[in-house]
């Protein structure tokens, strides 16, 4: 099972989060040293969450492209870099889409292009909107797409919401209901048909039994995202390794975690 370290990258200064001293929002400058340390710890894959300083409904992605290019070009050239694509870190209402669908699609594809052009190895759309994977596949045919394909509406996202200054209780109706097993598998099948290269269940703990059926039905790799709430629930030494072993036992091809560097 591949291990992927999640990292927050902010346009502003390094800022603490509730996810521990090794998981703040990293400034463009400070993320450099963290990545080098992680590489020394054996990490060879990263998932980066870009976090703009301002909330705005019509963002431009110039800073993200530049930042990803610097990271990839200067010190992470041997690492695999995935970048999370969404709108919730910038939309004033905290949702993963712009209120107008056409504009939303345009903003997502602009973000995808900026990140792809900057040299990211993997585009990871997490917005759970119906057209996104297809739009990226059509407009950037050569992109490697890791889709947040079976993503549940969940209370396990608290730390992330706090880190993004998103209202904690915000309900994302476009995320899936944990009680709908077939629908949750089907969503991964749909994104696979839209052109995703890799699939995912998120949170890991509430999707663990769906990894095998998703792999069987699509023939594609499927991994888990160990979310902020799961990470915050890990107290005892050894518990992180235990969750890792169980995701592996369940057939996960990769595990994204705030603690990948510790495994
Ligand atoms: C939404 C998004 C979420 C997370 C990352 N991107 C979920 C949400 O806020 O609904 C959660 C990540 C985590 O909790 O670690 N695009
Ligand atoms: Zn989002």
GROMACS .gro file of C-alpha atoms and ligand atoms in nm:
model
  280
    1UNK     CA    1   0.000   0.000   0.000
    2UNK     CA    2   0.138   0.343  -0.100
    3UNK     CA    3   0.152   0.614   0.166
    4UNK     CA    4   0.064   0.972   0.078
    5UNK     CA    5   0.137   1.264   0.311
    6UNK     CA    6  -0.131   1.538   0.319
    7UNK     CA    7   0.002   1.896   0.342
    8UNK     CA    8  -0.173   2.233   0.361
    9UNK     CA    9  -0.008   2.504   0.154
   10UNK     CA   10  -0.117   2.862   0.222
   11UNK     CA   11  -0.064   3.176   0.021
   12UNK     CA   12  -0.004   3.354   0.356
   13UNK     CA   13   0.219   3.297   0.660
   14UNK     CA   14   0.248   2.960   0.836
   15UNK     CA   15  -0.053   2.926   1.066
   16UNK     CA   16  -0.127   2.656   1.325
   17UNK     CA   17  -0.423   2.419   1.294
   18UNK     CA   18  -0.584   2.178   1.539
   19UNK     CA   19  -0.413   1.889   1.358
   20UNK     CA   20  -0.086   1.921   1.549
   21UNK     CA   21   0.243   2.103   1.514
   22UNK     CA   22   0.346   1.909   1.206
   23UNK     CA   23   0.023   1.990   1.021
   24UNK     CA   24  -0.016   2.369   1.011
   25UNK     CA   25  -0.102   2.567   0.702
   26UNK     CA   26   0.250   2.593   0.558
   27UNK     CA   27   0.369   2.913   0.397
   28UNK     CA   28   0.533   2.888   0.055
   29UNK     CA   29   0.864   2.939   0.231
   30UNK     CA   30   0.825   2.699   0.528
   31UNK     CA   31   0.677   2.407   0.331
   32UNK     CA   32   1.017   2.362   0.170
   33UNK     CA   33   1.186   2.238   0.490
   34UNK     CA   34   0.887   2.021   0.586
   35UNK     CA   35   0.893   1.845   0.250
   36UNK     CA   36   1.267   1.783   0.275
   37UNK     CA   37   1.219   1.638   0.626
   38UNK     CA   38   0.933   1.419   0.503
   39UNK     CA   39   1.143   1.292   0.215
   40UNK     CA   40   1.417   1.207   0.467
   41UNK     CA   41   1.151   1.015   0.665
   42UNK     CA   42   1.076   0.809   0.355
   43UNK     CA   43   0.772   0.990   0.212
   44UNK     CA   44   0.768   0.982  -0.167
   45UNK     CA   45   0.411   1.097  -0.237
   46UNK     CA   46   0.232   1.413  -0.124
   47UNK     CA   47  -0.120   1.548  -0.152
   48UNK     CA   48  -0.124   1.926  -0.133
   49UNK     CA   49  -0.425   2.137  -0.032
   50UNK     CA   50  -0.383   2.492  -0.161
   51UNK     CA   51  -0.537   2.749   0.078
   52UNK     CA   52  -0.575   3.107  -0.052
   53UNK     CA   53  -0.564   3.394   0.203
   54UNK     CA   54  -0.877   3.564   0.078
   55UNK     CA   55  -1.223   3.415   0.035
   56UNK     CA   56  -1.344   3.521  -0.308
   57UNK     CA   57  -1.605   3.404  -0.548
   58UNK     CA   58  -1.393   3.466  -0.857
   59UNK     CA   59  -1.043   3.348  -0.768
   60UNK     CA   60  -0.743   3.331  -0.995
   61UNK     CA   61  -0.494   3.050  -0.951
   62UNK     CA   62  -0.170   3.224  -1.034
   63UNK     CA   63  -0.014   3.174  -0.691
   64UNK     CA   64  -0.098   2.803  -0.683
   65UNK     CA   65   0.065   2.734  -1.018
   66UNK     CA   66   0.376   2.923  -0.916
   67UNK     CA   67   0.397   2.753  -0.576
   68UNK     CA   68   0.353   2.402  -0.716
   69UNK     CA   69   0.609   2.472  -0.986
   70UNK     CA   70   0.863   2.586  -0.724
   71UNK     CA   71   0.808   2.282  -0.506
   72UNK     CA   72   0.822   2.033  -0.789
   73UNK     CA   73   1.111   2.195  -0.969
   74UNK     CA   74   1.337   2.282  -0.676
   75UNK     CA   75   1.313   2.000  -0.427
   76UNK     CA   76   1.035   1.750  -0.485
   77UNK     CA   77   1.131   1.647  -0.837
   78UNK     CA   78   1.169   1.284  -0.730
   79UNK     CA   79   0.844   1.281  -0.532
   80UNK     CA   80   0.497   1.230  -0.670
   81UNK     CA   81   0.290   1.542  -0.617
   82UNK     CA   82  -0.090   1.531  -0.617
   83UNK     CA   83  -0.287   1.854  -0.578
   84UNK     CA   84  -0.639   1.873  -0.438
   85UNK     CA   85  -0.874   2.066  -0.665
   86UNK     CA   86  -1.182   2.226  -0.513
   87UNK     CA   87  -1.347   2.561  -0.452
   88UNK     CA   88  -1.439   2.536  -0.082
   89UNK     CA   89  -1.118   2.693   0.048
   90UNK     CA   90  -1.206   3.012  -0.139
   91UNK     CA   91  -1.586   3.035  -0.179
   92UNK     CA   92  -1.729   3.279   0.079
   93UNK     CA   93  -2.016   3.038   0.158
   94UNK     CA   94  -1.776   2.745   0.212
   95UNK     CA   95  -1.930   2.526  -0.055
   96UNK     CA   96  -1.732   2.319  -0.305
   97UNK     CA   97  -1.889   2.490  -0.605
   98UNK     CA   98  -1.968   2.838  -0.736
   99UNK     CA   99  -2.340   2.923  -0.722
  100UNK     CA  100  -2.358   2.923  -1.104
  101UNK     CA  101  -2.282   2.584  -1.256
  102UNK     CA  102  -2.112   2.707  -1.574
  103UNK     CA  103  -1.885   2.938  -1.376
  104UNK     CA  104  -1.811   2.657  -1.134
  105UNK     CA  105  -1.698   2.428  -1.415
  106UNK     CA  106  -1.486   2.703  -1.563
  107UNK     CA  107  -1.315   2.777  -1.229
  108UNK     CA  108  -1.240   2.409  -1.170
  109UNK     CA  109  -1.091   2.357  -1.514
  110UNK     CA  110  -0.882   2.674  -1.478
  111UNK     CA  111  -0.749   2.544  -1.148
  112UNK     CA  112  -0.680   2.203  -1.302
  113UNK     CA  113  -0.491   2.364  -1.591
  114UNK     CA  114  -0.281   2.586  -1.365
  115UNK     CA  115  -0.180   2.294  -1.146
  116UNK     CA  116  -0.116   2.060  -1.437
  117UNK     CA  117   0.095   2.318  -1.620
  118UNK     CA  118   0.294   2.372  -1.300
  119UNK     CA  119   0.408   2.012  -1.311
  120UNK     CA  120   0.182   1.833  -1.061
  121UNK     CA  121   0.184   1.459  -1.126
  122UNK     CA  122  -0.175   1.401  -1.019
  123UNK     CA  123  -0.492   1.611  -1.024
  124UNK     CA  124  -0.724   1.525  -0.734
  125UNK     CA  125  -1.069   1.681  -0.775
  126UNK     CA  126  -1.262   1.667  -0.445
  127UNK     CA  127  -1.563   1.887  -0.524
  128UNK     CA  128  -1.812   1.601  -0.584
  129UNK     CA  129  -1.974   1.784  -0.875
  130UNK     CA  130  -2.107   1.569  -1.159
  131UNK     CA  131  -1.906   1.717  -1.449
  132UNK     CA  132  -1.564   1.770  -1.298
  133UNK     CA  133  -1.383   1.444  -1.377
  134UNK     CA  134  -1.523   1.437  -1.729
  135UNK     CA  135  -1.429   1.802  -1.790
  136UNK     CA  136  -1.070   1.743  -1.677
  137UNK     CA  137  -1.039   1.423  -1.882
  138UNK     CA  138  -1.175   1.599  -2.192
  139UNK     CA  139  -0.974   1.918  -2.163
  140UNK     CA  140  -0.648   1.776  -2.026
  141UNK     CA  141  -0.645   1.429  -2.188
  142UNK     CA  142  -0.300   1.338  -2.055
  143UNK     CA  143  -0.379   1.424  -1.690
  144UNK     CA  144  -0.352   1.160  -1.419
  145UNK     CA  145  -0.674   1.190  -1.219
  146UNK     CA  146  -0.722   1.070  -0.863
  147UNK     CA  147  -1.091   1.114  -0.791
  148UNK     CA  148  -1.244   1.152  -0.444
  149UNK     CA  149  -1.496   0.918  -0.590
  150UNK     CA  150  -1.686   0.778  -0.290
  151UNK     CA  151  -1.693   1.071  -0.052
  152UNK     CA  152  -1.943   1.067   0.231
  153UNK     CA  153  -2.117   1.352   0.406
  154UNK     CA  154  -1.940   1.320   0.739
  155UNK     CA  155  -1.864   1.457   1.083
  156UNK     CA  156  -1.504   1.339   1.038
  157UNK     CA  157  -1.402   1.659   0.855
  158UNK     CA  158  -1.393   1.893   1.154
  159UNK     CA  159  -1.018   1.965   1.164
  160UNK     CA  160  -1.010   2.039   0.791
  161UNK     CA  161  -1.309   2.275   0.815
  162UNK     CA  162  -1.141   2.461   1.103
  163UNK     CA  163  -0.815   2.484   0.910
  164UNK     CA  164  -1.000   2.629   0.608
  165UNK     CA  165  -1.217   2.861   0.819
  166UNK     CA  166  -1.527   2.689   0.683
  167UNK     CA  167  -1.834   2.685   0.903
  168UNK     CA  168  -1.824   2.342   1.069
  169UNK     CA  169  -2.191   2.255   1.032
  170UNK     CA  170  -2.215   2.331   0.659
  171UNK     CA  171  -2.404   2.051   0.488
  172UNK     CA  172  -2.279   1.929   0.154
  173UNK     CA  173  -2.577   1.760  -0.008
  174UNK     CA  174  -2.352   1.660  -0.301
  175UNK     CA  175  -2.159   1.429  -0.069
  176UNK     CA  176  -2.293   1.077  -0.016
  177UNK     CA  177  -2.509   0.916   0.251
  178UNK     CA  178  -2.326   0.639   0.442
  179UNK     CA  179  -2.645   0.433   0.449
  180UNK     CA  180  -2.664   0.408   0.069
  181UNK     CA  181  -2.419   0.127  -0.006
  182UNK     CA  182  -2.510   0.075  -0.373
  183UNK     CA  183  -2.518   0.448  -0.448
  184UNK     CA  184  -2.177   0.491  -0.288
  185UNK     CA  185  -2.021   0.216  -0.499
  186UNK     CA  186  -2.201   0.345  -0.809
  187UNK     CA  187  -2.050   0.691  -0.763
  188UNK     CA  188  -1.700   0.544  -0.794
  189UNK     CA  189  -1.808   0.345  -1.099
  190UNK     CA  190  -1.946   0.666  -1.256
  191UNK     CA  191  -1.625   0.862  -1.199
  192UNK     CA  192  -1.426   0.569  -1.331
  193UNK     CA  193  -1.635   0.578  -1.649
  194UNK     CA  194  -1.578   0.955  -1.666
  195UNK     CA  195  -1.206   0.889  -1.687
  196UNK     CA  196  -1.065   0.878  -1.333
  197UNK     CA  197  -0.741   0.676  -1.308
  198UNK     CA  198  -0.758   0.616  -0.934
  199UNK     CA  199  -1.053   0.598  -0.698
  200UNK     CA  200  -1.094   0.665  -0.327
  201UNK     CA  201  -1.316   0.616  -0.026
  202UNK     CA  202  -1.335   0.899   0.225
  203UNK     CA  203  -1.342   0.891   0.526
  204UNK     CA  204  -1.138   0.571   0.535
  205UNK     CA  205  -1.314   0.426   0.836
  206UNK     CA  206  -1.668   0.464   0.697
  207UNK     CA  207  -1.577   0.335   0.351
  208UNK     CA  208  -1.353   0.041   0.434
  209UNK     CA  209  -1.598  -0.229   0.320
  210UNK     CA  210  -1.645  -0.060  -0.018
  211UNK     CA  211  -1.283  -0.075  -0.130
  212UNK     CA  212  -1.304  -0.431  -0.266
  213UNK     CA  213  -1.636  -0.393  -0.450
  214UNK     CA  214  -1.515  -0.067  -0.606
  215UNK     CA  215  -1.192  -0.232  -0.725
  216UNK     CA  216  -1.382  -0.530  -0.861
  217UNK     CA  217  -1.643  -0.325  -1.042
  218UNK     CA  218  -1.395  -0.081  -1.200
  219UNK     CA  219  -1.070  -0.276  -1.231
  220UNK     CA  220  -0.895   0.039  -1.104
  221UNK     CA  221  -0.690   0.113  -0.792
  222UNK     CA  222  -0.884   0.240  -0.490
  223UNK     CA  223  -0.733   0.404  -0.183
  224UNK     CA  224  -0.848   0.563   0.141
  225UNK     CA  225  -0.835   0.915   0.281
  226UNK     CA  226  -0.781   0.909   0.656
  227UNK     CA  227  -0.955   1.239   0.733
  228UNK     CA  228  -0.885   1.508   0.990
  229UNK     CA  229  -1.144   1.368   1.231
  230UNK     CA  230  -0.994   1.020   1.207
  231UNK     CA  231  -0.647   1.167   1.260
  232UNK     CA  232  -0.766   1.361   1.566
  233UNK     CA  233  -0.912   1.040   1.709
  234UNK     CA  234  -0.577   0.864   1.710
  235UNK     CA  235  -0.446   0.891   2.064
  236UNK     CA  236  -0.248   0.590   2.171
  237UNK     CA  237   0.095   0.509   2.027
  238UNK     CA  238   0.046   0.230   1.776
  239UNK     CA  239  -0.308   0.325   1.678
  240UNK     CA  240  -0.196   0.493   1.355
  241UNK     CA  241  -0.011   0.176   1.252
  242UNK     CA  242  -0.317  -0.030   1.342
  243UNK     CA  243  -0.541   0.177   1.113
  244UNK     CA  244  -0.277   0.147   0.841
  245UNK     CA  245  -0.273  -0.232   0.875
  246UNK     CA  246  -0.651  -0.254   0.856
  247UNK     CA  247  -0.672  -0.037   0.543
  248UNK     CA  248  -0.407  -0.263   0.393
  249UNK     CA  249  -0.602  -0.574   0.494
  250UNK     CA  250  -0.911  -0.426   0.329
  251UNK     CA  251  -0.724  -0.402  -0.002
  252UNK     CA  252  -0.654  -0.028  -0.019
  253UNK     CA  253  -0.394   0.059  -0.284
  254UNK     CA  254  -0.296   0.380  -0.107
  255UNK     CA  255  -0.359   0.567   0.215
  256UNK     CA  256  -0.360   0.945   0.242
  257UNK     CA  257  -0.295   1.061   0.599
  258UNK     CA  258  -0.177   1.358   0.806
  259UNK     CA  259   0.057   1.106   0.967
  260UNK     CA  260   0.198   0.924   0.662
  261UNK     CA  261   0.545   1.051   0.762
  262UNK     CA  262   0.519   0.850   1.085
  263UNK     CA  263   0.443   0.516   0.921
  264LIG     C1  264  -1.401   1.924   0.049
  264LIG     C2  265  -1.302   1.860   0.137
  264LIG     C3  266  -1.327   1.794   0.256
  264LIG     C4  267  -1.204   1.753   0.306
  264LIG     C5  268  -1.109   1.789   0.214
  264LIG     N1  269  -1.171   1.855   0.110
  264LIG     C6  270  -1.455   1.758   0.317
  264LIG     C7  271  -1.551   1.865   0.356
  264LIG     O1  272  -1.516   1.970   0.408
  264LIG     O2  273  -1.671   1.841   0.337
  264LIG     C8  274  -1.182   1.681   0.434
  264LIG     C9  275  -1.042   1.647   0.463
  264LIG    C10  276  -1.020   1.606   0.602
  264LIG     O3  277  -1.108   1.612   0.689
  264LIG     O4  278  -0.907   1.565   0.630
  264LIG     N2  279  -1.352   1.942  -0.079
  265LIG    ZN1  280  -1.445   2.126  -0.134
   0.00000   0.00000   0.00000
